[in-house]
Tab-separated table of C-alpha atoms in Angstrom:
chain	number	residue	atom	x	y	z
A	154	GLN	CA	98.270	93.182	79.468
A	155	VAL	CA	98.483	95.127	82.697
A	156	GLN	CA	98.440	98.906	82.425
A	157	LEU	CA	99.496	101.161	85.291
A	158	VAL	CA	98.909	104.900	85.606
A	159	GLU	CA	100.441	106.942	88.427
A	160	SER	CA	99.045	110.217	89.700
A	161	GLY	CA	99.347	112.560	92.660
A	162	GLY	CA	102.854	113.863	92.164
A	163	GLY	CA	103.738	117.514	92.478
A	164	LEU	CA	105.690	120.122	94.391
A	165	VAL	CA	105.662	120.060	98.176
A	166	GLN	CA	107.647	121.777	100.914
A	167	ALA	CA	110.008	119.789	103.116
A	168	GLY	CA	108.106	118.294	106.025
A	169	GLY	CA	104.908	118.116	104.043
A	170	SER	CA	102.885	115.177	102.785
A	171	LEU	CA	101.779	113.785	99.461
A	172	ARG	CA	99.717	110.773	98.400
A	173	LEU	CA	100.485	108.944	95.175
A	174	SER	CA	97.994	106.688	93.428
A	175	CYS	CA	98.501	103.931	90.886
A	176	ALA	CA	95.474	102.749	88.947
A	177	ALA	CA	95.830	99.293	87.425
A	178	SER	CA	93.956	97.305	84.842
A	179	GLY	CA	93.472	93.560	85.040
A	180	ARG	CA	90.962	91.140	86.460
A	181	THR	CA	93.571	89.559	88.742
A	182	PHE	CA	94.918	92.754	90.304
A	183	SER	CA	94.125	91.472	93.780
A	184	SER	CA	96.647	88.657	93.338
A	185	TYR	CA	99.545	90.900	92.262
A	186	ALA	CA	102.378	92.154	94.356
A	187	MET	CA	102.686	95.898	93.820
A	188	GLY	CA	105.730	98.062	94.268
A	189	TRP	CA	106.858	101.664	94.240
A	190	PHE	CA	110.283	102.663	92.943
A	191	ARG	CA	111.859	106.059	92.436
A	192	GLN	CA	114.595	107.535	90.303
A	193	ALA	CA	116.322	110.843	90.954
A	194	PRO	CA	118.291	112.713	88.259
A	195	GLY	CA	121.627	111.018	87.671
A	196	LYS	CA	120.734	108.138	89.998
A	197	GLU	CA	119.664	104.555	89.468
A	198	ARG	CA	116.113	103.482	90.099
A	199	GLU	CA	115.677	102.343	93.704
A	200	PHE	CA	113.122	100.370	95.664
A	201	VAL	CA	110.762	102.323	97.907
A	202	ALA	CA	107.949	100.045	99.076
A	203	ALA	CA	106.023	96.903	98.156
A	204	ILE	CA	102.815	95.149	99.138
A	205	ARG	CA	101.995	91.509	98.458
A	206	TRP	CA	98.607	90.043	97.601
A	207	ASN	CA	98.144	89.106	101.263
A	208	GLY	CA	98.745	92.664	102.446
A	209	ASN	CA	102.259	92.216	103.810
A	210	THR	CA	104.277	95.392	103.320
A	211	TYR	CA	107.968	96.136	102.907
A	212	TYR	CA	109.904	99.404	102.935
A	213	ALA	CA	113.309	100.741	102.108
A	214	ASP	CA	115.168	101.859	105.225
A	215	SER	CA	115.277	105.407	103.891
A	216	VAL	CA	111.481	105.751	103.975
A	217	LYS	CA	110.416	103.423	106.776
A	218	GLY	CA	108.330	105.273	109.335
A	219	ARG	CA	107.511	108.057	106.876
A	220	PHE	CA	105.870	106.291	103.925
A	221	THR	CA	102.937	103.878	103.897
A	222	ILE	CA	101.921	101.628	101.014
A	223	SER	CA	98.354	100.350	100.818
A	224	ARG	CA	95.926	98.918	98.299
A	225	ASP	CA	92.237	98.982	97.538
A	226	ASN	CA	91.475	95.912	95.466
A	227	ALA	CA	87.910	97.028	94.785
A	228	LYS	CA	89.364	100.057	92.987
A	229	ASN	CA	92.359	98.275	91.432
A	230	THR	CA	94.520	100.936	93.036
A	231	VAL	CA	97.679	101.037	95.124
A	232	TYR	CA	98.678	104.094	97.147
A	233	LEU	CA	101.833	105.554	98.601
A	234	GLN	CA	101.262	107.967	101.464
A	235	MET	CA	104.396	110.056	101.935
A	236	ASN	CA	104.824	112.055	105.136
A	237	SER	CA	107.683	114.141	106.530
A	238	LEU	CA	109.059	114.588	103.042
A	239	LYS	CA	112.689	115.535	102.559
A	240	PRO	CA	114.473	117.130	99.586
A	241	GLU	CA	116.243	113.813	99.001
A	242	ASP	CA	112.839	112.250	98.285
A	243	THR	CA	112.723	114.261	95.067
A	244	ALA	CA	112.440	111.816	92.174
A	245	VAL	CA	110.172	110.342	89.560
A	246	TYR	CA	108.079	107.708	91.307
A	247	TYR	CA	107.101	104.570	89.415
A	248	CYS	CA	104.424	102.016	90.148
A	249	ALA	CA	105.122	98.383	89.234
A	250	ALA	CA	103.220	95.097	89.237
A	251	ASP	CA	104.486	91.575	89.881
A	252	PRO	CA	101.878	88.876	89.185
A	253	GLN	CA	104.204	86.230	90.669
A	254	ASN	CA	104.709	87.880	94.082
A	255	SER	CA	108.440	87.331	93.757
A	256	TYR	CA	110.625	86.788	96.801
A	257	TYR	CA	113.049	89.475	95.612
A	258	TYR	CA	110.646	92.370	95.892
A	259	THR	CA	113.387	95.036	95.899
A	260	ARG	CA	114.648	94.087	92.440
A	261	ILE	CA	113.291	95.898	89.407
A	262	THR	CA	113.603	92.674	87.413
A	263	SER	CA	110.952	91.055	89.608
A	264	TYR	CA	108.269	93.334	88.198
A	265	ASP	CA	106.649	92.671	84.842
A	266	TYR	CA	104.708	95.899	84.367
A	267	TRP	CA	105.552	99.550	84.954
A	268	GLY	CA	103.776	102.863	84.848
A	269	GLN	CA	105.156	106.008	83.229
A	270	GLY	CA	106.005	107.679	86.519
A	271	THR	CA	104.948	110.804	88.369
A	272	GLN	CA	107.284	113.599	89.450
A	273	VAL	CA	107.662	114.417	93.140
A	274	THR	CA	109.655	117.516	94.013
A	275	VAL	CA	110.375	118.446	97.628
A	276	SER	CA	111.638	121.971	98.194
A	277	SER	CA	113.778	123.051	101.137
């Protein structure tokens, strides 16, 4: 099975930057679509960003222009670079894998594997 482990979360001041990492197992990692989701207290989990096997990227409107998703297939790792952070970005961030590269990349049901999450807190 695919195992995902997020890291890089922490406390940062508004306007600052943070880089999240997601280390994945699996021989076929390079063929997976990978996504980042987040969940704030009392809120539903929401789509943040995704990257397909071919490198095409997609972003939620709320983070476009501030966040960048990327992958390093040699390291079986996907990254989320977060710049110009806002207090409303505070959430637990989850990494997810979709071996099928589903069309509906914003839907949590499109992803077969999930990490345990990493906390990001943005102070004002």
